[in-house]
Coordinates of C-alpha atoms and ligand atoms in Angstrom, one line a residue:
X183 CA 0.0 0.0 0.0
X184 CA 1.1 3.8 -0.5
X185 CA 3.5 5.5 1.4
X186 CA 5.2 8.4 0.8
X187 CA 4.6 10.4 -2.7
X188 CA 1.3 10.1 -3.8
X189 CA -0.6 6.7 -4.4
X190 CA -2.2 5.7 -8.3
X191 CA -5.2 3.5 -8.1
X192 CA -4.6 1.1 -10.5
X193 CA -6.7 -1.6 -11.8
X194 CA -7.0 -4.2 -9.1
X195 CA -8.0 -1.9 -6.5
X196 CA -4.5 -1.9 -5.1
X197 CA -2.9 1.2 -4.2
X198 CA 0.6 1.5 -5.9
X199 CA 3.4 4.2 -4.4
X200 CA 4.4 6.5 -7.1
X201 CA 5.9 10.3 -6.8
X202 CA 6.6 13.0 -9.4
X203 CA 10.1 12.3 -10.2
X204 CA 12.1 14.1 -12.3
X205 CA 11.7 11.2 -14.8
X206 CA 8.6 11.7 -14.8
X207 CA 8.9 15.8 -15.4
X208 CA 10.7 14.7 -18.7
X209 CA 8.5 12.8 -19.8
X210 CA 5.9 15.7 -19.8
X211 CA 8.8 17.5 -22.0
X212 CA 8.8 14.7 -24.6
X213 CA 5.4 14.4 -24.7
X214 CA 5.2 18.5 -25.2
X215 CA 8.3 18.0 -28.2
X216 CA 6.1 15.3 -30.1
X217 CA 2.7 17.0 -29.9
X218 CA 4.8 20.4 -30.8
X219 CA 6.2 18.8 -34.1
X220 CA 2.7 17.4 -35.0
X221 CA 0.6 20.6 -34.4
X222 CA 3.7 22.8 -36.5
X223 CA 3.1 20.7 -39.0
X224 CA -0.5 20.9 -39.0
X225 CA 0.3 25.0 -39.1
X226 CA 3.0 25.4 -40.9
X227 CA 1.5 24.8 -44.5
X228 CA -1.9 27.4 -44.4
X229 CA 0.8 30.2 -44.3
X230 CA 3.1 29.1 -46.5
X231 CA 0.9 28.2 -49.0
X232 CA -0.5 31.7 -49.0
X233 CA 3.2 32.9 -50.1
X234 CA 3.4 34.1 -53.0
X235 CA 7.0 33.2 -53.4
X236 CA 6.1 30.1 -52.5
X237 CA 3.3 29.7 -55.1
X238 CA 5.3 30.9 -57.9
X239 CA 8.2 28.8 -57.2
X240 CA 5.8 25.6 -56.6
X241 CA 2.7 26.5 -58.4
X242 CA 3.0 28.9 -60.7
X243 CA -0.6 27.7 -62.2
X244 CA -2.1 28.7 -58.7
X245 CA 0.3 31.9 -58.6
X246 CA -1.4 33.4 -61.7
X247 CA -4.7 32.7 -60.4
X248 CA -4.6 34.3 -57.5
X249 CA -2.7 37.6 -58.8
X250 CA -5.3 37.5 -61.8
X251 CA -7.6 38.2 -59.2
X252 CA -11.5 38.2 -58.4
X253 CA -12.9 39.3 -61.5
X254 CA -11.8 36.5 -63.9
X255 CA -11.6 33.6 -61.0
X256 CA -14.2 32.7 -58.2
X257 CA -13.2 34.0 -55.0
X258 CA -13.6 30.8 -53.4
X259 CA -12.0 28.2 -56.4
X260 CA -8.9 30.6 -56.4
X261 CA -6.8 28.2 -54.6
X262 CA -8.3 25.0 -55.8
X263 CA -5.6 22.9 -57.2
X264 CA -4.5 19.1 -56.1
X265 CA -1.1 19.4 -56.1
X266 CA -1.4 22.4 -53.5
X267 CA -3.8 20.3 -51.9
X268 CA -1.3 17.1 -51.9
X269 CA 1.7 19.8 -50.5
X270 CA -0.5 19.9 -47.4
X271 CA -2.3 16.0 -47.3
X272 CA 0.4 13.8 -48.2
X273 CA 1.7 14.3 -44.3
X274 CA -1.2 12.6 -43.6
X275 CA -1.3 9.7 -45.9
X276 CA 2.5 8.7 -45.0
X277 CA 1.6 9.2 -41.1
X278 CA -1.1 6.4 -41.5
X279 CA 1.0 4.3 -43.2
X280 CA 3.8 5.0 -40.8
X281 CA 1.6 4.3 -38.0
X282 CA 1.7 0.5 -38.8
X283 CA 5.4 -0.1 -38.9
X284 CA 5.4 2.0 -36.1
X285 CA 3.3 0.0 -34.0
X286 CA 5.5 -2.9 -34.9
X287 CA 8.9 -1.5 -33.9
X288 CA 7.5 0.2 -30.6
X289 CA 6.6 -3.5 -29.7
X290 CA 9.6 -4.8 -30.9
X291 CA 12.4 -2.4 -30.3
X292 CA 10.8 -0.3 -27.6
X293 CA 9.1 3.2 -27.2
X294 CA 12.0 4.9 -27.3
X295 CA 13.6 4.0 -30.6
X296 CA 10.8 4.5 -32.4
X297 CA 10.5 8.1 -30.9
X298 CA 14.4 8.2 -31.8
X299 CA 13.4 7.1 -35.4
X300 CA 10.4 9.6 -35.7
X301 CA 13.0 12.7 -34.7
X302 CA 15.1 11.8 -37.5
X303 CA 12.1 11.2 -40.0
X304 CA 11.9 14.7 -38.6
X305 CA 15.0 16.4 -39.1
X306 CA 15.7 15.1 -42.8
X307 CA 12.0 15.8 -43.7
X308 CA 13.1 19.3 -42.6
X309 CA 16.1 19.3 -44.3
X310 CA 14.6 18.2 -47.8
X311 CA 11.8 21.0 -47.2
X312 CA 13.5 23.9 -46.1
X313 CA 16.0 23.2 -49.3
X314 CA 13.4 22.5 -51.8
X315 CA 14.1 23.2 -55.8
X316 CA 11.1 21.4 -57.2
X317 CA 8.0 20.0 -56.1
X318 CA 9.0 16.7 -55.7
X319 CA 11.7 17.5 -52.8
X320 CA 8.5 19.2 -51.3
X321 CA 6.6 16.3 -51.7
X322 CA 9.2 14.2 -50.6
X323 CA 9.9 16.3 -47.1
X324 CA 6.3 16.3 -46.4
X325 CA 6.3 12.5 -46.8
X326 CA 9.3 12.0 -44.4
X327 CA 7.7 14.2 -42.1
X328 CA 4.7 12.2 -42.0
X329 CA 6.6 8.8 -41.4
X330 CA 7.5 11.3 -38.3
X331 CA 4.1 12.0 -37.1
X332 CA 3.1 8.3 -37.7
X333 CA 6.0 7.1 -35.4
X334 CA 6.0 10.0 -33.0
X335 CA 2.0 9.4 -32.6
X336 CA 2.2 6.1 -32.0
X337 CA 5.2 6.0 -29.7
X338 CA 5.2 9.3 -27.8
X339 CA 0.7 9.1 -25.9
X340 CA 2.2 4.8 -25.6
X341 CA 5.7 6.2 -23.8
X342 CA 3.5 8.8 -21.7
X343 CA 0.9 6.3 -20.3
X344 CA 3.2 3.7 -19.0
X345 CA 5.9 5.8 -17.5
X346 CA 3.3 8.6 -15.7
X347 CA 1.3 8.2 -12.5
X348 CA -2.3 6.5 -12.7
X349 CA -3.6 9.9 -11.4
X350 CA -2.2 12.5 -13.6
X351 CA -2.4 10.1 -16.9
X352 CA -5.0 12.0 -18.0
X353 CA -4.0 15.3 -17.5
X354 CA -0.7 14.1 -19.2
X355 CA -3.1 13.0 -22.2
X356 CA -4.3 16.1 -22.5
X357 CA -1.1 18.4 -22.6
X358 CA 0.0 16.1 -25.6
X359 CA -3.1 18.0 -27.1
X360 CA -2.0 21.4 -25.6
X361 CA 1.2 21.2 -27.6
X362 CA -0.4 20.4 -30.7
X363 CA -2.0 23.5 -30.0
X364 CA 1.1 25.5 -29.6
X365 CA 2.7 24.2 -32.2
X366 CA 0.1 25.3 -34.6
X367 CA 0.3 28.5 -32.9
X368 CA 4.3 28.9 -33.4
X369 CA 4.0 27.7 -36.7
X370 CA 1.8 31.0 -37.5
X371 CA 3.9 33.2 -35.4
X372 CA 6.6 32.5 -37.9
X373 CA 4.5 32.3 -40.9
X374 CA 3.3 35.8 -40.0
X375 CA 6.7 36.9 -39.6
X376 CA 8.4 35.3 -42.0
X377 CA 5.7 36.5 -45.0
X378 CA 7.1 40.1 -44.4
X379 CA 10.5 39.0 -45.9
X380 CA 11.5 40.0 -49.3
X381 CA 13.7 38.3 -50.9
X382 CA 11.7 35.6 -51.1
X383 CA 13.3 33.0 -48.7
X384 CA 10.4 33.0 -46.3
X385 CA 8.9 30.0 -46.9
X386 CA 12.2 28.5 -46.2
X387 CA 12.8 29.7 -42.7
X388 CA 9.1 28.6 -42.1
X389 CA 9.1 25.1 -43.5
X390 CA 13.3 25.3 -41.7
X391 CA 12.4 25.9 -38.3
X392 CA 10.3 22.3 -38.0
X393 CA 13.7 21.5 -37.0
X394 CA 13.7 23.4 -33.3
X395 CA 10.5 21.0 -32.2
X396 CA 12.0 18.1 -34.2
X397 CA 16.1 18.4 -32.9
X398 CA 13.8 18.6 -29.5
X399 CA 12.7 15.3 -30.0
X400 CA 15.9 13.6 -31.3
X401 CA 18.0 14.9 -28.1
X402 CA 15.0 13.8 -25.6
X403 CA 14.1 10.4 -26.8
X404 CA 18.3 10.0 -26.4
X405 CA 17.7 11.5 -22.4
X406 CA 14.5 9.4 -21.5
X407 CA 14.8 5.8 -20.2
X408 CA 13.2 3.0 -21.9
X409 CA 9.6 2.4 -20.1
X410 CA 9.4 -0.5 -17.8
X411 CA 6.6 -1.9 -19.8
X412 CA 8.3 -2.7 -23.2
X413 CA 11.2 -3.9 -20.8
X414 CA 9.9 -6.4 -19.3
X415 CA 7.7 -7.3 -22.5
X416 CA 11.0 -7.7 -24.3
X417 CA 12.0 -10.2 -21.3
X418 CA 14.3 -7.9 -19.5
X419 CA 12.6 -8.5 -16.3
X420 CA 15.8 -7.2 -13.7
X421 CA 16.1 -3.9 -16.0
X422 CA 12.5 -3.3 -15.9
X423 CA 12.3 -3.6 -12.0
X424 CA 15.2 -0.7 -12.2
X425 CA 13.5 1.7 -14.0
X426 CA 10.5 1.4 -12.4
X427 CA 12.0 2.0 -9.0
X428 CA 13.8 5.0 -10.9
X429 CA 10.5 6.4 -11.9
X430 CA 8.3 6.0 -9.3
X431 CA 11.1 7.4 -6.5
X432 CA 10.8 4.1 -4.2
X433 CA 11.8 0.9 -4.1
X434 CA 8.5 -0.4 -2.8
X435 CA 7.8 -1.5 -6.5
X436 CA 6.6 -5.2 -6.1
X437 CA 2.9 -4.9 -6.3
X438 CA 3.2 -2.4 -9.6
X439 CA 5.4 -4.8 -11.4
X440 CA 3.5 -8.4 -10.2
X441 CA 0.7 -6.3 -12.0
X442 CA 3.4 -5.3 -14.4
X443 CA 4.4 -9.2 -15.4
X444 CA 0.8 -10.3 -15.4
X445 CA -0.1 -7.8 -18.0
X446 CA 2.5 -8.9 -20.1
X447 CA 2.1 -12.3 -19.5
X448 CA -1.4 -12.3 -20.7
X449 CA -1.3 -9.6 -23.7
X450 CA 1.7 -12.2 -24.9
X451 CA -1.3 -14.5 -24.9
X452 CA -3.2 -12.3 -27.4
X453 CA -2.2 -13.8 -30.7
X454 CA -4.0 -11.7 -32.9
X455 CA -5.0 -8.4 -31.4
X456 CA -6.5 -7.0 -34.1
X457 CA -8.8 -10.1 -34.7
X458 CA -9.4 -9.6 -31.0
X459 CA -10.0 -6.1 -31.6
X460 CA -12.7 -7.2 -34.0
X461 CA -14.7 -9.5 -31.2
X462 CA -18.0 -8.5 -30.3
X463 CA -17.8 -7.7 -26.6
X464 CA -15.1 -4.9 -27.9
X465 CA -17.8 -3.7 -30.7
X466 CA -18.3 -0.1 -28.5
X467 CA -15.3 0.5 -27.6
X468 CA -14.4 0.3 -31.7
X469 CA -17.2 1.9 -32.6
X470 CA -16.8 4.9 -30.4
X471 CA -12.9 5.3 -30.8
X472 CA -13.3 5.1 -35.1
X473 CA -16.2 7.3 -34.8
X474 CA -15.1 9.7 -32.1
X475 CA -12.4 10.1 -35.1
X476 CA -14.0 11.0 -37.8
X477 CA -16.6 12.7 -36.3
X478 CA -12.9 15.1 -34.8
X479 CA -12.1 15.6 -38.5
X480 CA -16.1 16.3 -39.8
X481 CA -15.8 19.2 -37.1
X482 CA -14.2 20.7 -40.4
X483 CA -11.4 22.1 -37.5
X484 CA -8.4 21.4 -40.3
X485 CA -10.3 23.6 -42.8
X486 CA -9.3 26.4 -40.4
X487 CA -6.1 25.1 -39.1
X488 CA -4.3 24.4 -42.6
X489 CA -6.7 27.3 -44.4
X490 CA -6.7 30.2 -42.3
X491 CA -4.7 32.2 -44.0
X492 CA -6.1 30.9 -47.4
X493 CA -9.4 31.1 -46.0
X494 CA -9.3 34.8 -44.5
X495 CA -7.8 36.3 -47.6
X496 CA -10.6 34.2 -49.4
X497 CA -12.8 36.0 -47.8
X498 CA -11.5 39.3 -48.7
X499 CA -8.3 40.0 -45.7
X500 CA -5.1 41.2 -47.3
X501 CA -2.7 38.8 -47.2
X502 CA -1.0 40.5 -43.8
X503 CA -4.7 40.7 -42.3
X504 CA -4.9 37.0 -43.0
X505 CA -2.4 35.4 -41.2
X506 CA -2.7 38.1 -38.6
X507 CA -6.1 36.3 -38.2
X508 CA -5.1 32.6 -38.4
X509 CA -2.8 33.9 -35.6
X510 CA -5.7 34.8 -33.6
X511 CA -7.3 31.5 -34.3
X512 CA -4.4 30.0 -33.1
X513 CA -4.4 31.9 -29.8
X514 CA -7.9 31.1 -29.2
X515 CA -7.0 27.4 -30.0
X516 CA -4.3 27.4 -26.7
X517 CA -5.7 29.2 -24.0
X518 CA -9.4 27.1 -24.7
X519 CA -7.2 23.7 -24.7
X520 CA -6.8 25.2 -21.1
X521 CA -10.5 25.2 -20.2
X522 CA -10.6 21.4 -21.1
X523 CA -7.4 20.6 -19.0
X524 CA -9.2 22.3 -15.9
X525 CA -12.5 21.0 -16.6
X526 CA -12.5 18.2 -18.0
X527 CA -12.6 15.9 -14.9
X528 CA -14.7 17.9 -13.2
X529 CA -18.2 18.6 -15.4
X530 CA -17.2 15.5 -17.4
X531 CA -16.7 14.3 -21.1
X532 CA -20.0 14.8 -22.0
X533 CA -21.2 17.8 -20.6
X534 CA -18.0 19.3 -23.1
X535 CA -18.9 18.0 -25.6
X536 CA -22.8 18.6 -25.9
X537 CA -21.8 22.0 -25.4
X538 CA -19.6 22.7 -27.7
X539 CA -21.8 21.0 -30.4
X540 CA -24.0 23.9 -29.8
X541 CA -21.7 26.7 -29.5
X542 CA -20.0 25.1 -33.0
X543 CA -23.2 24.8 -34.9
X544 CA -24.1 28.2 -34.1
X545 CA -21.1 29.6 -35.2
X546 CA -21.0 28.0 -38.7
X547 CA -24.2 28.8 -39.0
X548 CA -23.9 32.6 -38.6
X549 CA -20.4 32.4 -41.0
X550 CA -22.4 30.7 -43.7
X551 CA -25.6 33.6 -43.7
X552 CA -23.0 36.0 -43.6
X553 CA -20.9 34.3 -46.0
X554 CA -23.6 33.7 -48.5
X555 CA -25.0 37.2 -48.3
X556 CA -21.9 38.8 -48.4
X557 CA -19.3 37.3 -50.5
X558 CA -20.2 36.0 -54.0
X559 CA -18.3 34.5 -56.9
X560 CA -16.7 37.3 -58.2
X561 CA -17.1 40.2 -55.4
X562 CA -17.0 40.8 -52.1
X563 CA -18.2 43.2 -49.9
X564 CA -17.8 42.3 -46.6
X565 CA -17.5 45.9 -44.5
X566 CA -15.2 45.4 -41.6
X567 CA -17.5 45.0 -39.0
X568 CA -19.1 41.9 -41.1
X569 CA -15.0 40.8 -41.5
X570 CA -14.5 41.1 -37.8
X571 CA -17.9 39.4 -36.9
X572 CA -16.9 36.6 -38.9
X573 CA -13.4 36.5 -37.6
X574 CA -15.1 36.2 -34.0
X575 CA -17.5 33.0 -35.0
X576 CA -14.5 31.4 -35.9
X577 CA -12.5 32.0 -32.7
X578 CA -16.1 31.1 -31.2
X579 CA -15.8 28.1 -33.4
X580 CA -12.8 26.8 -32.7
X581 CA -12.7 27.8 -28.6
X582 CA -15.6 25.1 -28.6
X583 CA -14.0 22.2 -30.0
X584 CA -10.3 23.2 -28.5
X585 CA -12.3 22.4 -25.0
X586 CA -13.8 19.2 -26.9
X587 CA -13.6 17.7 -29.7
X588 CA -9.8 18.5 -29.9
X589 CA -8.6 16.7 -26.7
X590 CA -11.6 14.1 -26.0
X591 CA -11.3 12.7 -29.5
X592 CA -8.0 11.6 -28.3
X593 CA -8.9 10.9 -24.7
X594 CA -11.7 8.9 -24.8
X595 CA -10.4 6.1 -26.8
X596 CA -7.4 6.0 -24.9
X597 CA -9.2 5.7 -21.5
X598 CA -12.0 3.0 -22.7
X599 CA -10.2 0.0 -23.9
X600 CA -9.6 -3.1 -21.9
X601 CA -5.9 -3.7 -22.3
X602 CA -5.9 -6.7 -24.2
X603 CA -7.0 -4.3 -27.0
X604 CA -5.5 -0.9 -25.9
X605 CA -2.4 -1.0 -28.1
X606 CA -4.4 -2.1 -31.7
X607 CA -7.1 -0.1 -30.0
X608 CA -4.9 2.8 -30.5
X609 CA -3.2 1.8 -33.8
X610 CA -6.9 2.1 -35.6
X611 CA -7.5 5.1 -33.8
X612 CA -4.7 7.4 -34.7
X613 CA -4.8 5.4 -38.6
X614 CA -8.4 6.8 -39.0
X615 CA -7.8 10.1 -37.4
X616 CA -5.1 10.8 -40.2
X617 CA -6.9 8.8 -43.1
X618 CA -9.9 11.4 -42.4
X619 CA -7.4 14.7 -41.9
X620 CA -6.3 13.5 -45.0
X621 CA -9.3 13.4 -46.6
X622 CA -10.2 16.7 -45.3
X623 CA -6.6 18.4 -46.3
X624 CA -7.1 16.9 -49.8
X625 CA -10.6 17.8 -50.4
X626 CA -11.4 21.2 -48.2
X627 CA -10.1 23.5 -51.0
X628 CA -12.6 21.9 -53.6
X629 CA -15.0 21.3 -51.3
X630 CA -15.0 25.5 -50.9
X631 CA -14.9 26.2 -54.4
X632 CA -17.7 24.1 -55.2
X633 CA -20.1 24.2 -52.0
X634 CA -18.7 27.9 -51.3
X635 CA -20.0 29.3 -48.1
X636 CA -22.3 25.8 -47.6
X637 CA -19.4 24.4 -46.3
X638 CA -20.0 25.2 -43.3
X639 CA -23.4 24.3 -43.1
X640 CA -21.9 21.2 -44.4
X641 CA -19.7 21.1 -41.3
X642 CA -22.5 22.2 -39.0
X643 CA -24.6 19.1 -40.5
X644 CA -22.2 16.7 -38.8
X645 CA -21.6 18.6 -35.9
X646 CA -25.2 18.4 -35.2
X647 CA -25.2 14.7 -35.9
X648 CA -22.2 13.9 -33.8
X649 CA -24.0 16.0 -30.7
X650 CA -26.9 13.5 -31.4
X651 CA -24.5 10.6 -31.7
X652 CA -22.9 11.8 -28.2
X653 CA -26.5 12.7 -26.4
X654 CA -27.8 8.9 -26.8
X655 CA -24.5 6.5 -27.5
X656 CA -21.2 8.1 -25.9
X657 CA -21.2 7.1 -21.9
X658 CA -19.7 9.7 -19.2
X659 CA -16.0 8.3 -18.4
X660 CA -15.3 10.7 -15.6
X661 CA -13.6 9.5 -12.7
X662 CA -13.6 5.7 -13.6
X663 CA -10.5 3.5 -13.5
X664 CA -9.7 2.1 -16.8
X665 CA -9.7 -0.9 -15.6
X666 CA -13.3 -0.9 -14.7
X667 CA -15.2 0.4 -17.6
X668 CA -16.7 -2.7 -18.8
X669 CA -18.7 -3.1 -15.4
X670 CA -19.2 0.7 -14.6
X671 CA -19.8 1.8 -18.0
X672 CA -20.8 -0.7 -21.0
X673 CA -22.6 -3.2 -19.0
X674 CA -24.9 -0.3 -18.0
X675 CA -25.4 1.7 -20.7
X676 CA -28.8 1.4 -22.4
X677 CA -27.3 0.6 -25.7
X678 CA -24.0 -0.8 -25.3
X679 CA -25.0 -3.4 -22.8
X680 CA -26.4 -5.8 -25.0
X681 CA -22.6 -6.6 -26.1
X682 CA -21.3 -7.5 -23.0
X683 CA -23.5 -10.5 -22.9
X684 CA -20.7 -13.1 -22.5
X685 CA -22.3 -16.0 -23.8
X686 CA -21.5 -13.9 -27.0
X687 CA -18.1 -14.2 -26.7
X688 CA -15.6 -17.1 -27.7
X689 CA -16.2 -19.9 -25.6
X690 CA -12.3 -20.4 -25.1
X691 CA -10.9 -16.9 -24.4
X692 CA -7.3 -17.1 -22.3
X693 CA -6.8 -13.5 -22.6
X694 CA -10.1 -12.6 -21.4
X695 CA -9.5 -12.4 -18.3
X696 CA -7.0 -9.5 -18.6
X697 CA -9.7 -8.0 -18.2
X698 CA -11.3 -9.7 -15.1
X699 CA -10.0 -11.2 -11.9
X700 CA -6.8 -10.2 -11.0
X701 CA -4.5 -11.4 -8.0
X702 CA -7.1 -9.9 -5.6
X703 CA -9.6 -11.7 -6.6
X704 CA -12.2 -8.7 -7.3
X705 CA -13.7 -8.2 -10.6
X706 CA -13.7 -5.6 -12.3
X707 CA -14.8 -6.1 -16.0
X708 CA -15.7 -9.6 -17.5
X709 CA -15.6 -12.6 -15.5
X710 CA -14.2 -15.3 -17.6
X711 CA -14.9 -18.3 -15.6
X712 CA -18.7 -17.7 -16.8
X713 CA -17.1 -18.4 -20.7
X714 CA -14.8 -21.4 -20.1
Ligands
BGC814 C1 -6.6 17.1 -34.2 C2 -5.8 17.7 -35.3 C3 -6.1 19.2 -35.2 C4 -5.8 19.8 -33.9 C5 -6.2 21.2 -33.8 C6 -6.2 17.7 -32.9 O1 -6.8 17.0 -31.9 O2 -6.3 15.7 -34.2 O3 -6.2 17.2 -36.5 O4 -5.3 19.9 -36.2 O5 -6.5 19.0 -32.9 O6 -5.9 21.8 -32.6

């Protein structure tokens, strides 16, 4: 039982000693490097792609368009071209592909190589970018950065979970998010400052300094031990007892690493997680972690983070104006990730994100009237106040899901699978977060020029079906130990209930009972001796 530091409840009820050790404390500075290099990238290529240097050197078709200006092109089809579009998306098709090899060699090799591979995915994607003659070095850089995000997503929330505390893992979840958020906001800081150069180099600096939050990475994935999880899953049992008496600050370790060896022991039992994945007893927590994605991505969120500037000078802001207001955007984007960190244990998942559903749908709706009023194929007149008003709905906009949809979409999943599934559990979720971002960053710009100021009500739509989705099928998670969702959550929920009926499951299960008696003998999810 606990002693001195503070005590982590984990999953059999048992009290485990654990303080905040300066381990620990770097830990929180990897996770803020990897979720800095993710959210830069994210940022990074809505300025830059609203360069004109930048355009004429890489898309000279696009260029001409723009400087011809509203009179012989559509105001909102101005930027619509797929190789601009594949600059910005391709990150996102080589993260999800990344994401499998990834979760390969963080089982294999450990957490901390993979991170050390994602850095240097990093650094020469940055290189190959910042030194770009043609488009396909571009290309190429954004590819290699995206083998980056794919490892550094996988490896860096994994790293995080096993080496913090029980009781500040999900506040450590959530800062991940925060410096996604900062890094978008850096990314336009720069782009803001670095579109006033002449000379036409500053695109370069922009797409260059990726290599601060990425060199971050490198040097800390060298600093940080190896997690005594993929230690002792790799069958280095007396190094894994080490570290976690380094990390949790006492040597009063044995009942964390029994727990520790039993895990193992049975998730070396799991085969085939993804076929497990796939059984019906883990139908919701599937359902709800692919869904909670896509529904993130329908938001229409990266239509603002990768189009701000595009968007605002779109919609009529000089080019200074524009990234002065993605800047604002991003702002908004930090300080509201705040609001979640603070309240999210407190009024709950739910109550977040029912809110914000509201507070989102309103917004689009009011940019869209205005919008469709204001700005038409080939003029604009949006007065400044209308141009400020719609500048606020989108800070309104994107405040809402920073405090939601931002941080629960990757919360939630993490927090609701049984651990036999946890790790494929997150392998699908982060693949079908950046197949849909991907989706999004390929299509928004001819979405706009076709749907023009409907897409937002086109966003709003599934912003009002995902609050519906959430109101009736997504149950509170506040304040439950992981390890005892199944009983406190899916086998009472209205809905989700009816798939924890064991007699659905496999009649011979061995690794079922990961999820059910421990040592102690208490239950706290399925009890397999009902199946076998
Ligand atoms: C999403 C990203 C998005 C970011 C915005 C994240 O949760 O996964 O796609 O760009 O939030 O802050």
């Amino acid at each position: 039982m606990a002693g001195g530091g503070f005590a982590t409840a984990p999953a059999n009820g048992v009290e485990f000693e654990a303080k905040i050790t300066p381990i620990v404390i770097i830990s929180c500075i990897m996770a803020a490097t990897g979720g800095l290099m993710f959210g830069y990238d994210v940022g990074v290529s809505g300025g830059v792609t609203s360069m004109p240097d930048f355009l004429k050197k890489f898309f000279p078709v696009v260029y001409r368009k723009v400087e011809a200006g509203a009179d012989k092109n559509s105001n909102y089809c101005k930027y619509d071209n797929q190789g601009l579009q594949l600059f910005t998306s391709s990150l996102y098709l080589a993260g999800l592909t990344a994401t499998f090899f990834a979760s390969y060699t963080t089982r294999t090799l450990g957490r901390r190589p993979t991170m050390l591979i994602a850095g240097v995915f990093f650094i020469i994607g940055v290189i190959l970018n910042a030194a770009a003659h043609n488009l396909a070095m571009l290309i190429a850089g954004r590819i290699l950065l995206g083998c980056g995000v794919g490892f550094a997503n996988q490896a860096v929330p994994l790293f995080l979970s096993e080496i913090a505390p029980t009781k500040i893992r999900g506040g450590l979840n959530i800062l991940f998010q925060l410096n996604v958020t900062i890094g978008i906001l850096f990314a336009n800081l720069v782009n803001y400052g670095t579109a006033k150069i002449k000379g036409g180099w500053g695109w370069r600096l922009s797409l260059g300094l990726a290599g601060i939050p990425a060199l971050l990475l490198t040097v800390g994935a060298l600093l940080v031990t190896e997690t005594p999880n993929s230690l002792v899953e790799r069958g280095r049992l007396d190094e894994g007892k080490a570290v976690l008496r380094r990390i949790r600050g006492t040597d009063n370790v044995e009942p964390e690493f029994a727990d520790l060896l039993e895990a193992s022991r049975l998730a070396k039992e799991v085969k085939h997680p993804f076929r497990n994945l796939l059984q019906r007893r883990n139908r919701p927590q599937l359902v709800i972690a692919v869904a909670l994605q896509i529904f993130q991505q329908c938001t229409g969120i990266n239509a603002i983070m990768f189009y701000a500037p595009v968007l605002f000078s779109t919609l009529g802001f000089g080019n200074d104006a524009a990234l002065y207001s993605a800047v604002v955007t991003g702002a908004v984007n930090v300080l509201s990730t705040l609001v979640s960190i603070y309240s999210v244990d407190k009024v709950g998942r739910r109550v977040l994100l029912l809110e914000a559903g509201v507070q989102m749908f309103f917004s689009q709706v009011v940019i869209a009237i205005i919008l469709g009023i204001k700005v038409t194929d080939h003029s604009q007149n949006l007065s400044k106040g209308f141009a400020i008003l719609v500048v606020v709905m989108i800070c309104t906009y994107v405040a809402a899901f920073a405090w939601s949809w931002g941080p629960l979409g990757w919360l939630i999943p993490s927090e609701t699978f049984p651990l036999e599934t946890r790790s494929a559990g997150q392998s699908v979720t982060v693949c079908v977060n950046l197949l849909f971002t991907f989706i999004i960053a390929q299509a928004f710009l001819s979405m706009l020029c076709h749907f023009k100021f409907g897409i937002f009500i086109f966003f709003s739509s599934w912003v009002l079906v995902m609050s519906v989705f959430v109101m009736f099928l997504l149950p509170e998670t506040k304040n439950i130990p992981i390890e005892e969702m199944t009983e406190r959550v899916w086998k009472k929920h209205w809905f989700w209930a009816r798939f924890m009926d064991d007699h659905h499951d496999d009649q011979v299960f061995v690794s079922g009972d990961v999820n059910g008696k421990k040592s102690n003998g208490k239950s706290n999810g399925f009890d397999p001796s009902t199946r076998l």
